[in-house]
Coordinates of N, CA and C in Angstrom, one line a residue:
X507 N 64.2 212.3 173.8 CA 64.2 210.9 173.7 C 65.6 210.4 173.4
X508 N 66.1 209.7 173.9 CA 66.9 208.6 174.2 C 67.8 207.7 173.2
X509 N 68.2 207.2 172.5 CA 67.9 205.7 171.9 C 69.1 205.2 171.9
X510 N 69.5 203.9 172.4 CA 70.4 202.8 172.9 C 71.0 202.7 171.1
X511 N 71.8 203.6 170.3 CA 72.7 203.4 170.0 C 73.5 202.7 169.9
X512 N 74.2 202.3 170.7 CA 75.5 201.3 171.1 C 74.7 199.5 170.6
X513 N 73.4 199.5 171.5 CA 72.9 198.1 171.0 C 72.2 198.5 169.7
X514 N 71.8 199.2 168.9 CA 71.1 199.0 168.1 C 72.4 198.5 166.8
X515 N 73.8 198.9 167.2 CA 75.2 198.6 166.3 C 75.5 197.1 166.9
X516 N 75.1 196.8 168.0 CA 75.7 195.5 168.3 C 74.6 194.8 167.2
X517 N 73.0 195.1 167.1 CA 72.1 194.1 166.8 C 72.7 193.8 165.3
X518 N 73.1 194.9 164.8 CA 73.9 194.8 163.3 C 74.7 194.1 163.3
X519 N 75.4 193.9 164.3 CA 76.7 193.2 164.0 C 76.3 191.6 164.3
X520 N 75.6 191.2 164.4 CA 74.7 189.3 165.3 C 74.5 189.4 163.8
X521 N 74.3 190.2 163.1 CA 73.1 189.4 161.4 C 74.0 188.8 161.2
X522 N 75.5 189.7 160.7 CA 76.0 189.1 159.3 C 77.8 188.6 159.9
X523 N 77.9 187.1 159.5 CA 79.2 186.7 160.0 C 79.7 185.9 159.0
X524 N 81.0 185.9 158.9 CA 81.8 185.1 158.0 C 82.9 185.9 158.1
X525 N 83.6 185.6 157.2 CA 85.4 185.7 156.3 C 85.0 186.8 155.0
X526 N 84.1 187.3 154.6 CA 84.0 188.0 153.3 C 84.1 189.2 153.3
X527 N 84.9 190.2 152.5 CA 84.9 191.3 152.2 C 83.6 192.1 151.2
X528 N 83.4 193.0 152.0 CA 82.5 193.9 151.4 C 83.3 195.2 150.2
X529 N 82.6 195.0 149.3 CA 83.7 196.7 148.7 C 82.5 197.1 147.5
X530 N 82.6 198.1 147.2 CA 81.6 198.3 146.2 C 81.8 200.1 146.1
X531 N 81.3 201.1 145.5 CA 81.3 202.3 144.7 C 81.3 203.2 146.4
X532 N 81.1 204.5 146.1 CA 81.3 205.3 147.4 C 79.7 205.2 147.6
X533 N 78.7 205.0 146.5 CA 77.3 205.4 146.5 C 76.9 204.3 147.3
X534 N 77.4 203.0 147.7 CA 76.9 201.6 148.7 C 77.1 202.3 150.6
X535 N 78.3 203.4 150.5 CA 78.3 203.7 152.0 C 77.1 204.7 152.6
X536 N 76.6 204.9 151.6 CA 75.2 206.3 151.4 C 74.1 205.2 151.0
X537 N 74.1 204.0 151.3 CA 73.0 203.2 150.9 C 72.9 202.1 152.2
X538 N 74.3 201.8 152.8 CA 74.1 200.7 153.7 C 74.6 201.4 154.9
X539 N 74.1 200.8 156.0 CA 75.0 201.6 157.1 C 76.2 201.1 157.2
X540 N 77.3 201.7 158.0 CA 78.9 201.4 157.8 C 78.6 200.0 158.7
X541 N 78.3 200.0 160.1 CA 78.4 198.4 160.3 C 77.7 197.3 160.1
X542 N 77.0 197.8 158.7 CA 76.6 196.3 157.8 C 77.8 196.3 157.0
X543 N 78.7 197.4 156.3 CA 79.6 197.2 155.4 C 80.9 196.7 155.7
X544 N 80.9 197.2 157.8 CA 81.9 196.2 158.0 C 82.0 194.4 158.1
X545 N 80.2 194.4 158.3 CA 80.4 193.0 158.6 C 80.6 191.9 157.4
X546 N 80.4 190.7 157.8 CA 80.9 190.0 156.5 C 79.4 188.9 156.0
X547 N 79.6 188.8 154.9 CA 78.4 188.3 154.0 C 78.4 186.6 153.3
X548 N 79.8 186.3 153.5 CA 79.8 184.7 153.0 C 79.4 184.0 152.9
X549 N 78.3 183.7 153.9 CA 77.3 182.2 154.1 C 76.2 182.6 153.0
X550 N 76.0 184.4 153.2 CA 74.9 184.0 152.5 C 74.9 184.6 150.8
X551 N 75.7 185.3 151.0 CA 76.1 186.5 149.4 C 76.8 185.5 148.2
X552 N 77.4 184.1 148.6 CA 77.5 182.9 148.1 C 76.5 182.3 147.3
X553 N 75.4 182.3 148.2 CA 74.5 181.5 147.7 C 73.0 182.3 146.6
X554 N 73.7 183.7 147.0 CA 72.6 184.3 145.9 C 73.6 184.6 144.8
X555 N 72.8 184.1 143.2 CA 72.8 184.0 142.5 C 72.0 185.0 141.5
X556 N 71.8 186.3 141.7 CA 71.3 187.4 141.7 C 70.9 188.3 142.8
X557 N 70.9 189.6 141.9 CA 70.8 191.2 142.7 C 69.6 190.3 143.8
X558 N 68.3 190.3 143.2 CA 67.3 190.0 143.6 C 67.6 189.3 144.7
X559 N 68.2 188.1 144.8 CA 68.2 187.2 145.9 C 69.4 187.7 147.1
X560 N 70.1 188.1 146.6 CA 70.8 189.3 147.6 C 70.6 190.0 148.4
X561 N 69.2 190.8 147.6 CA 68.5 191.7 148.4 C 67.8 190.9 149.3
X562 N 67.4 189.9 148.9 CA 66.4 188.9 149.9 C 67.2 188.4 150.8
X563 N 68.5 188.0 151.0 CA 69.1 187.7 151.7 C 69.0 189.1 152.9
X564 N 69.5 190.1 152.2 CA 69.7 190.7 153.2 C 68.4 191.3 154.0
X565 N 67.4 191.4 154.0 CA 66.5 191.0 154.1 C 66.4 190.5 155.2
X566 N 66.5 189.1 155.2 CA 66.4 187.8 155.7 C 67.1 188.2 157.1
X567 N 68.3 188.4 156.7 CA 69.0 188.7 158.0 C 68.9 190.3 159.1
X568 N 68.4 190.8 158.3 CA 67.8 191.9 159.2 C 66.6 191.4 159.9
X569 N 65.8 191.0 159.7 CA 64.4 190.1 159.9 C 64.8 189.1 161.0
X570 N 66.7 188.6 161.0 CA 66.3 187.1 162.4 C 66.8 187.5 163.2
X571 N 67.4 189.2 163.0 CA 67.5 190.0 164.6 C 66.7 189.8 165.5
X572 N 66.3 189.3 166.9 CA 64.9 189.3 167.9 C 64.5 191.1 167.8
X573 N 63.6 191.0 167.9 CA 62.7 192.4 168.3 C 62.7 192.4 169.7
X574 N 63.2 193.5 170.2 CA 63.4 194.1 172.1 C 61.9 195.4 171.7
X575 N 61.3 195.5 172.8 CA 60.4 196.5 173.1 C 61.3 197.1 174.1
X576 N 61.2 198.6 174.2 CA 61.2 198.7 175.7 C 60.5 200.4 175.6
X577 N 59.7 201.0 176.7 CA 58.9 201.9 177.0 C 59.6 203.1 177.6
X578 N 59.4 204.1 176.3 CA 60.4 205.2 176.4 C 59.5 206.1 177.5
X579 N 58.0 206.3 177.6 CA 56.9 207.0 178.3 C 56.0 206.1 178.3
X580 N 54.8 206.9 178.8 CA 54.0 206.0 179.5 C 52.9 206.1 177.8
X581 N 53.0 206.7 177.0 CA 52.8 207.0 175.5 C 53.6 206.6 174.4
X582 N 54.7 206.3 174.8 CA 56.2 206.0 173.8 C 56.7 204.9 173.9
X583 N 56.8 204.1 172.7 CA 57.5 202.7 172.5 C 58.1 202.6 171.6
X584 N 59.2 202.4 171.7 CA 59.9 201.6 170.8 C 60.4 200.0 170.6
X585 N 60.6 199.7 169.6 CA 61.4 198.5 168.8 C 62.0 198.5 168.4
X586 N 63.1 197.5 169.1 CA 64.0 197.6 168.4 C 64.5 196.0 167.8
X587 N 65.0 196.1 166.4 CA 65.7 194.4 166.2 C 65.8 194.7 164.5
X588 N 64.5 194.2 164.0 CA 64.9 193.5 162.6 C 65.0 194.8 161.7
X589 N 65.8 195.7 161.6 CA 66.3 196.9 160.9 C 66.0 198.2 161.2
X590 N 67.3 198.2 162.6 CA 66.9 199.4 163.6 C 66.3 199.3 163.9
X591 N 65.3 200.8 164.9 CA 64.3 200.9 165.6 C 63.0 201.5 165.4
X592 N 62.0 201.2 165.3 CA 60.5 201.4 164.9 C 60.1 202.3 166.6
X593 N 59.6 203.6 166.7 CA 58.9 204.2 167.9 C 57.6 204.2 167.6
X594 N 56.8 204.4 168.3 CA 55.2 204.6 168.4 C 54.9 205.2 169.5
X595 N 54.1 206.5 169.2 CA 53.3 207.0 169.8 C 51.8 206.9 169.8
X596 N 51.4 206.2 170.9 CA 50.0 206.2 171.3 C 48.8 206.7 172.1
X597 N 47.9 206.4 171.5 CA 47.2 207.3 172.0 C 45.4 207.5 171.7
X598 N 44.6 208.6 172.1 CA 43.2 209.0 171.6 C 43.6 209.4 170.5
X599 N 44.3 209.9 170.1 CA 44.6 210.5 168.9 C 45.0 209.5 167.5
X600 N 45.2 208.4 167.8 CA 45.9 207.1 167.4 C 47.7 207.0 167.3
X601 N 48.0 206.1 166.7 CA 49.3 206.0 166.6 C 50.0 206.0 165.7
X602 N 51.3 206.5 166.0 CA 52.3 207.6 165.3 C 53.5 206.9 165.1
X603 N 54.1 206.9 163.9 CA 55.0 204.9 164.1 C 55.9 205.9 163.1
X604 N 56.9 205.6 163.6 CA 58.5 206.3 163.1 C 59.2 205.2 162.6
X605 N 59.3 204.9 161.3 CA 59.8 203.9 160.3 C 59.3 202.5 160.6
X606 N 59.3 201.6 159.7 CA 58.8 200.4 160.0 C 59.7 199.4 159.4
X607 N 60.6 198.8 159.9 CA 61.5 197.9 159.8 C 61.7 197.2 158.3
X608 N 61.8 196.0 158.2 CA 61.8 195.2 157.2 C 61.1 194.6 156.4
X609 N 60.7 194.3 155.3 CA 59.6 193.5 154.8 C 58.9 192.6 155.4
X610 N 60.0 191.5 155.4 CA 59.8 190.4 156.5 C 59.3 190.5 157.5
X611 N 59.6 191.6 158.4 CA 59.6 191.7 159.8 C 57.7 192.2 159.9
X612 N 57.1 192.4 158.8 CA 55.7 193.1 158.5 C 54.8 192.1 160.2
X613 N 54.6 191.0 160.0 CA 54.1 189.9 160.8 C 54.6 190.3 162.6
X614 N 55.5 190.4 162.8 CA 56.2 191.0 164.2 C 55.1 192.4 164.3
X615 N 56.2 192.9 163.4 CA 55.5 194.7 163.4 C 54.2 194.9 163.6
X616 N 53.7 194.5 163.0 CA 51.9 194.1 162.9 C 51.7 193.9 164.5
X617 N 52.1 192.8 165.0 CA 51.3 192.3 166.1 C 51.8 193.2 167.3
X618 N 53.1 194.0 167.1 CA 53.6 194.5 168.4 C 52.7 195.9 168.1
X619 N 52.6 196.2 167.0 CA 51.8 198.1 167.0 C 50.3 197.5 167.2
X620 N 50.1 196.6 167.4 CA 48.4 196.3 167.7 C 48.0 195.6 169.2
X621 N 49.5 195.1 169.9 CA 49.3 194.9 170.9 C 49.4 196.3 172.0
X622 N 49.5 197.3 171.4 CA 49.6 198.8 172.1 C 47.7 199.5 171.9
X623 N 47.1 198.8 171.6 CA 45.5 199.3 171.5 C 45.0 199.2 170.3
X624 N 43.7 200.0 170.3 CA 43.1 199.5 168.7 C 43.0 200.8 168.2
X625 N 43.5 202.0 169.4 CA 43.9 203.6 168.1 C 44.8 202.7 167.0
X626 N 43.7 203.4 165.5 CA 44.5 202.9 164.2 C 45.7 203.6 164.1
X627 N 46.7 203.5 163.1 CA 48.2 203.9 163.1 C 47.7 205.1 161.7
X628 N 47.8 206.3 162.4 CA 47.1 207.7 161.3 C 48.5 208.1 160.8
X629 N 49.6 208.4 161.2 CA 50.9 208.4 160.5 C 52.0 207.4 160.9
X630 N 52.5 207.3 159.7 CA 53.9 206.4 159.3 C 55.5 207.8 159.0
X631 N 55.9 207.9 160.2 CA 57.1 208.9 159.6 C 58.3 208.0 159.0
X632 N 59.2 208.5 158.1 CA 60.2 207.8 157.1 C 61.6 208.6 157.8
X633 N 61.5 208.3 158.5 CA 63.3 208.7 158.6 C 64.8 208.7 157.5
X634 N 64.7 208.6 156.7 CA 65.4 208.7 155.5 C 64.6 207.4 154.6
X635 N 65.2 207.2 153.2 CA 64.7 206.5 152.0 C 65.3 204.8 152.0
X636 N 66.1 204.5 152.9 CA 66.8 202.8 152.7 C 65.4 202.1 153.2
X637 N 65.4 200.5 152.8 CA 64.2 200.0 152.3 C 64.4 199.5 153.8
X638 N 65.2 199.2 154.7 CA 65.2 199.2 156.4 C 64.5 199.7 156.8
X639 N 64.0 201.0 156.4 CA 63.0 202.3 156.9 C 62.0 202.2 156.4
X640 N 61.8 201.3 155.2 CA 60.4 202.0 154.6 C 59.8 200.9 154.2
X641 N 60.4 199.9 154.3 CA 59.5 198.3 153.3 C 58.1 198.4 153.9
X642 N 57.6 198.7 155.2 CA 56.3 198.5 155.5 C 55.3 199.0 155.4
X643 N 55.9 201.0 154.2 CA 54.8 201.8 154.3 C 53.9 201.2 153.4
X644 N 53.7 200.5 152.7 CA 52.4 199.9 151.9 C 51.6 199.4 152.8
X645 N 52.0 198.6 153.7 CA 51.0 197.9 154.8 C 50.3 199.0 155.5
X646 N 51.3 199.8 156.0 CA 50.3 200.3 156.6 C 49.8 201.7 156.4
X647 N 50.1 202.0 155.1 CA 49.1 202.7 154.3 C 47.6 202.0 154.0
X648 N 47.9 201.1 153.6 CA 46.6 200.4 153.2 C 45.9 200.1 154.4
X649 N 46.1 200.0 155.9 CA 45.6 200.5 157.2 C 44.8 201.4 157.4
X650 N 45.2 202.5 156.7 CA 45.2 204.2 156.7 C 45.7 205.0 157.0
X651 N 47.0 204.6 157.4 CA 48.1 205.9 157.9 C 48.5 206.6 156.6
X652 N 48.8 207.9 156.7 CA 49.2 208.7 156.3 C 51.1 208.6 156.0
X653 N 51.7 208.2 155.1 CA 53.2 208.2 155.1 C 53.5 209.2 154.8
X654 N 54.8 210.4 156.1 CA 55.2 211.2 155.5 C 56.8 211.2 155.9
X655 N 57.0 212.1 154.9 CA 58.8 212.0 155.1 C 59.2 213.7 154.6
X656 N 60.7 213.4 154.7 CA 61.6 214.6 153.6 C 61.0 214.2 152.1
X657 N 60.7 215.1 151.3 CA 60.7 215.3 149.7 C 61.7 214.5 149.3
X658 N 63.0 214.5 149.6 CA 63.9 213.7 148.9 C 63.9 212.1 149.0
X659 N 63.2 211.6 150.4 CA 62.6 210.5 150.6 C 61.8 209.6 149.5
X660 N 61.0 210.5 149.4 CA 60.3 210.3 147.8 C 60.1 210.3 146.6
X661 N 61.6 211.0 146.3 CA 62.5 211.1 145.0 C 62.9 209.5 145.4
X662 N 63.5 210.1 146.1 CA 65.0 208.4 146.1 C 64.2 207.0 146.0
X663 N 62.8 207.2 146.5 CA 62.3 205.9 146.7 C 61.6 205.7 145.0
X664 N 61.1 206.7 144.6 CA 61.1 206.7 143.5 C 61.9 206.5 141.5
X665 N 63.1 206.0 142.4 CA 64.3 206.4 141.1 C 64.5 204.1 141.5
X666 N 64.9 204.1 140.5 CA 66.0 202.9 140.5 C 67.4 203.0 141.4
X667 N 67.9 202.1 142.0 CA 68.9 202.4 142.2 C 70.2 200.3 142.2
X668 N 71.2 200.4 141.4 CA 72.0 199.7 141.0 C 73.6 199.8 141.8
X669 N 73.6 198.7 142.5 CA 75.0 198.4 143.1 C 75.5 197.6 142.7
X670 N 76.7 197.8 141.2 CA 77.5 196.9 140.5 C 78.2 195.8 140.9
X671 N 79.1 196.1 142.0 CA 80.0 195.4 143.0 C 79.4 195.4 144.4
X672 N 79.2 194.2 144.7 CA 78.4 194.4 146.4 C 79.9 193.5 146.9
X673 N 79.9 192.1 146.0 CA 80.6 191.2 147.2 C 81.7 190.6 146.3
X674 N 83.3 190.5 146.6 CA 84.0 189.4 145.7 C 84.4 188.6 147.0
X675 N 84.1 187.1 146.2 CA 84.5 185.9 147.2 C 85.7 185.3 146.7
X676 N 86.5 184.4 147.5 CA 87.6 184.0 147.1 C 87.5 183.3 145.7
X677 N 86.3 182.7 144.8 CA 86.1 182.5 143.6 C 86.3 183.3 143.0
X678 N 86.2 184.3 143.1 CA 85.8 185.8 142.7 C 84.7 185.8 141.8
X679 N 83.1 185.6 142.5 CA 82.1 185.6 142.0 C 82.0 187.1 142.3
X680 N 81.3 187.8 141.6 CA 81.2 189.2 142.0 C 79.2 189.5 141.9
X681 N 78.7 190.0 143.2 CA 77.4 190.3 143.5 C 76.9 191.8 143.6
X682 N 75.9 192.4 143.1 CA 75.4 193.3 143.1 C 74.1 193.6 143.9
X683 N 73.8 194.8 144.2 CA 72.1 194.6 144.8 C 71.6 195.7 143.7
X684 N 69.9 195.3 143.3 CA 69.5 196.1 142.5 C 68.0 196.8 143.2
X685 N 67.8 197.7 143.2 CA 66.5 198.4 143.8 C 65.4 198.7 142.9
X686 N 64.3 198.2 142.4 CA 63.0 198.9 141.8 C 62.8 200.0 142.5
X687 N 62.0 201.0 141.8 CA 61.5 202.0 142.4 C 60.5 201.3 142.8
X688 N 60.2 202.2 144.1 CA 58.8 201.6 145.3 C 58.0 201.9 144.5
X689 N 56.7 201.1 144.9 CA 55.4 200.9 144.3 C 55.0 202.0 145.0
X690 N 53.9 202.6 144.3 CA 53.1 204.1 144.5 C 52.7 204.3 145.8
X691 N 51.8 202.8 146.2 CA 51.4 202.6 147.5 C 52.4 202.6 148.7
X692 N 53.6 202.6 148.3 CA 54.7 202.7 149.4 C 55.1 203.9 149.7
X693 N 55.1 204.8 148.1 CA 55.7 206.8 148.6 C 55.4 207.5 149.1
X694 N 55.9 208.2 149.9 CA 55.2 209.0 151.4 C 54.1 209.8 150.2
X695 N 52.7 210.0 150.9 CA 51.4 211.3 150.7 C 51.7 212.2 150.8
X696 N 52.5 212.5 151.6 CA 52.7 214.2 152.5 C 54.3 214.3 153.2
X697 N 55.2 215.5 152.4 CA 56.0 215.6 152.1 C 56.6 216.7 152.7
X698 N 57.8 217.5 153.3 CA 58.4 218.8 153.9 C 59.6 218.3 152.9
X699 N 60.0 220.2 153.1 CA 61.1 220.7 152.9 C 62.3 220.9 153.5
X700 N 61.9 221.3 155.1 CA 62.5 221.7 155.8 C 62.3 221.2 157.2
X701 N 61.1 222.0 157.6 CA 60.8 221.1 158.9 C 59.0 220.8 158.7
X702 N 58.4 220.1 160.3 CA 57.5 220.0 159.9 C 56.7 220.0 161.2
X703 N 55.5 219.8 162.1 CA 55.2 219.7 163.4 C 54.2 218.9 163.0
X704 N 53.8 218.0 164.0 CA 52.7 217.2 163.8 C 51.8 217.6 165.5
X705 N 50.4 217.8 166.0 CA 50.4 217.7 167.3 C 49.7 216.4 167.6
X706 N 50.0 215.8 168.8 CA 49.2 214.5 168.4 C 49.1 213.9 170.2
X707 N 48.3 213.4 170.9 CA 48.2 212.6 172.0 C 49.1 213.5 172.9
X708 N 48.9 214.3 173.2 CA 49.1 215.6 174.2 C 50.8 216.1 174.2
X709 N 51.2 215.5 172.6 CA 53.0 215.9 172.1 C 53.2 216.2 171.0
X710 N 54.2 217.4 171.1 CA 54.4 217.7 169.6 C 55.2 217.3 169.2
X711 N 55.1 216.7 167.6 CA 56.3 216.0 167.1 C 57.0 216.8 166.6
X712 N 57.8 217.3 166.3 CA 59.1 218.1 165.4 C 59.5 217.5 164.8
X713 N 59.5 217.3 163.0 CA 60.0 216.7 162.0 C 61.4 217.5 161.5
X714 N 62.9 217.8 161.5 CA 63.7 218.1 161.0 C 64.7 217.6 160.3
X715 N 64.9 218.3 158.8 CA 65.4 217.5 158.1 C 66.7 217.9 158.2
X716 N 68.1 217.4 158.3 CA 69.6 217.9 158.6 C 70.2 217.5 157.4
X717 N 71.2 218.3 157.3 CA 71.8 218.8 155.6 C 72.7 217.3 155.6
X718 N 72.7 216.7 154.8 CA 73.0 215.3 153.6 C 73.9 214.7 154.6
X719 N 74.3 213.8 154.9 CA 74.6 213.0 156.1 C 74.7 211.7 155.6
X720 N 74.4 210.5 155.9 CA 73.9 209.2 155.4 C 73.2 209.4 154.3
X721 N 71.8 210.0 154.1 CA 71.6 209.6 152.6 C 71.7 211.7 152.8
X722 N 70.8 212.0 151.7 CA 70.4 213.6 151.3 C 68.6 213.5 151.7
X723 N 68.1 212.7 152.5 CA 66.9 212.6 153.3 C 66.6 212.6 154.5
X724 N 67.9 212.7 155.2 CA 67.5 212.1 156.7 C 67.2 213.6 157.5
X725 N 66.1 212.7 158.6 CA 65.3 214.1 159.4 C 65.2 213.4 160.5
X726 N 65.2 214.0 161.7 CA 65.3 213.6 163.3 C 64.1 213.8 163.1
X727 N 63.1 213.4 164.4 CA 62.0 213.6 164.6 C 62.1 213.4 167.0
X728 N 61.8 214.9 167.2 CA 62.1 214.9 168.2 C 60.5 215.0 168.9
X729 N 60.0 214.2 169.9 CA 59.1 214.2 171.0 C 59.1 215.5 172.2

């Protein structure tokens, strides 16, 4: 499988515009991707007046990316827009959904994995622990999918996590983002070490997890 790369870094680059510098600890480059850190935050990192509303902000702007479909097989879909790309595999077996975008984005996400049939969605894979990847496994756990990831996945979602310095503006207001640890109903069920196979609608998935990269969780998942 394939995946348009090149636009999925342009879609990043449409969210966030202005004049503002991003800077903050080496642990923000292991938490955001590099071209949200190059982009700039002014219009809106101004107007939040806490971690909280920062986070909502950013948020927000991953969420007014448009969502693109386009059909990798005649079984395989992806989505792509409001925080990276969401795949699904469908099928008799039901459907097999590789991260699920953004909080916000839950209403989109919803209607495009239901406009693919009424097989229910039996797994949710996590592609690493940032909340881009994971805000929607409570929904659709509570569906009945099964969320599984890397073990470290489920540490990390599990711990607090605190970004002192996110934004200085020419005031020099200074912004932070702050992370709760995920609610229970959000942490993957079913967990690997190493690798993992799933078989499902006449394909096998291959779960592999690759040594510390972007975060110390991330795992390809190959068709």
């Amino acid at each position: 499988m394939k995946l348009n790369f090149l636009q999925k870094k342009t879609s990043r680059r449409q969210m966030l515009r202005g004049s503002a510098t991003l800077a903050g600890s080496a642990f923000l480059a292991h938490l955001i991707p590099p071209t949200l850190l190059r982009a700039s935050a002014a219009g809106y990192a101004q107007q939040a007046s806490s971690p909280a509303e920062l986070l909502a902000s950013f948020r927000a702007q991953f969420n007014a990316v448009p969502m693109k479909m386009q059909k990798l097989a005649d079984n395989l879909t992806m989505f792509d827009g409001p925080g990276g790309a969401v795949v699904a595999l469908n099928g008799p077996d039901g459907k097999f959904v590789v991260d699920t975008f953004v909080a916000p984005a839950w209403p989109k996400l919803k209607e495009a994995l239901d406009g693919l049939g009424n097989a229910p969605v039996k797994y949710v894979i996590d592609t690493h622990w940032h909340f881009d990847h994971t805000d929607n496994n409570a929904h659709l756990h509570a569906a009945g999918a099964t969320v599984l990831a890397h073990e470290n996945t489920k540490k990390r979602m599990s711990e607090p996590h605190d970004l002192p310095v996110l934004y200085r503006g020419a005031d020099g207001a200074l912004a932070g983002l702050h992370f709760d640890p995920s609610p229970a109903e959000a942490l993957p069920q079913q967990t690997f070490a190493t690798s993992y196979q799933l078989q499902a609608n006449g394909e096998t998935l291959a779960l592999q997890h690759v040594a510390p990269a972007h975060t110390d969780s991330d795992i390809y998942v190959h068709f």
